[in-house]
Amino acid sequence: HGFARAANGTIASFDPPGSMFTDPLGINSRGAVVGYYDDKKSIAHGFLRGAGGKITVIDFPGAKGGTLAWCINQNGVIAGDYIDAKHVYHGFVRDAGGKFTSFDAPGAGAKNGQGTYVYGINNDGVITGYFFANAPKMNHGFARAANGTFTTFDPEGSVGTYSRYINAAGAITGTYLANEYTTDGFARAADGTIATFSVPEAAALGTVPTGINASGVIVGTY
């Protein structure tokens, strides 16, 4: 089940109609929540829950394998991904009026389990995530501007980049594989400069950023 906890401590639980599993994934400054739920056939559907509790189902038109709404900005713009009949992932953005736009990162693979994965959006409409490329066969980070322009990136030496979170200034964080066995964090500034880091006490598989604030402070686990 999903829940929303108000600043005064009041908790409201919720589920979209027909949900067998509810997973809220993002919330904006106005209290709107997005996420996905599984129906009885285990098909994922995105949802938007307004601050007043109204739930709207979000399904990308023609998506056969499901829709996942990952994030929402203060303007009500939602970003996520959907799965086609071949189980390929594609990104989407849905404006506040309900209009959908589909997109794929340049070089994204088009085989089962490949494609474009979306995780974050800021108030300028910049979207970040990662994609699986056919050649070389690895994941790369991307930033998609509101006008649809893509920038792809990898920390130096990366053999797999997983971009996940973006702040108001356009700074991005996530993880990358420094080699087959080592996972470290990265911070990418809006100008494209990338710094990598790991917690000194972390084992090889273990520095994982989980958020970044407007000042560029990153939080995570290790």
GROMACS .gro file of N, CA and C in nm, residues 8 10 18 23 34 39-40 68 85 94 104-105 108 132 142 148 181 188-189 200 207:
model
   63
    8ASN      N    1   0.228   1.750   0.984
    8ASN     CA    2   0.177   1.744   1.122
    8ASN      C    3   0.172   1.602   1.176
   10THR      N    4   0.007   1.341   1.037
   10THR     CA    5  -0.109   1.264   0.992
   10THR      C    6  -0.070   1.175   0.874
   18GLY      N    7  -0.796  -0.138  -0.800
   18GLY     CA    8  -0.748  -0.260  -0.864
   18GLY      C    9  -0.603  -0.293  -0.835
   23ASP      N   10   0.341   0.129  -0.529
   23ASP     CA   11   0.478   0.175  -0.502
   23ASP      C   12   0.491   0.323  -0.538
   34VAL      N   13   0.362   1.049  -0.741
   34VAL     CA   14   0.355   0.960  -0.856
   34VAL      C   15   0.421   0.827  -0.820
   39ASP      N   16  -0.154  -0.453  -1.141
   39ASP     CA   17  -0.289  -0.506  -1.139
   39ASP      C   18  -0.285  -0.658  -1.117
   40LYS      N   19  -0.400  -0.722  -1.124
   40LYS     CA   20  -0.406  -0.866  -1.094
   40LYS      C   21  -0.337  -0.951  -1.199
   68LEU      N   22   0.557   0.307  -1.579
   68LEU     CA   23   0.605   0.343  -1.445
   68LEU      C   24   0.631   0.493  -1.440
   85ALA      N   25   0.571  -0.408  -2.641
   85ALA     CA   26   0.536  -0.550  -2.654
   85ALA      C   27   0.659  -0.639  -2.660
   94ARG      N   28   0.511   1.356  -1.942
   94ARG     CA   29   0.368   1.389  -1.949
   94ARG      C   30   0.352   1.529  -1.891
  104ASP      N   31   1.369   0.823  -2.666
  104ASP     CA   32   1.473   0.723  -2.648
  104ASP      C   33   1.607   0.792  -2.652
  105ALA      N   34   1.695   0.756  -2.559
  105ALA     CA   35   1.829   0.813  -2.561
  105ALA      C   36   1.903   0.765  -2.686
  108ALA      N   37   2.030   0.388  -2.758
  108ALA     CA   38   1.964   0.292  -2.668
  108ALA      C   39   1.933   0.163  -2.742
  132PHE      N   40   2.072   0.146  -2.196
  132PHE     CA   41   2.157   0.033  -2.233
  132PHE      C   42   2.187   0.044  -2.382
  142PHE      N   43   2.237   0.985  -1.901
  142PHE     CA   44   2.192   1.090  -1.992
  142PHE      C   45   2.122   1.201  -1.916
  148GLY      N   46   1.418   1.860  -2.557
  148GLY     CA   47   1.443   1.729  -2.617
  148GLY      C   48   1.588   1.700  -2.649
  181TYR      N   49   3.377  -0.525  -1.046
  181TYR     CA   50   3.343  -0.557  -0.908
  181TYR      C   51   3.324  -0.436  -0.817
  188ARG      N   52   2.775   1.493  -1.107
  188ARG     CA   53   2.796   1.563  -1.234
  188ARG      C   54   2.735   1.703  -1.223
  189ALA      N   55   2.817   1.806  -1.232
  189ALA     CA   56   2.769   1.944  -1.225
  189ALA      C   57   2.693   1.979  -1.352
  200PRO      N   58   3.515   0.612   0.241
  200PRO     CA   59   3.640   0.542   0.272
  200PRO      C   60   3.622   0.403   0.330
  207THR      N   61   2.915   0.213  -0.260
  207THR     CA   62   2.880   0.354  -0.240
  207THR      C   63   2.765   0.387  -0.334
   0.00000   0.00000   0.00000
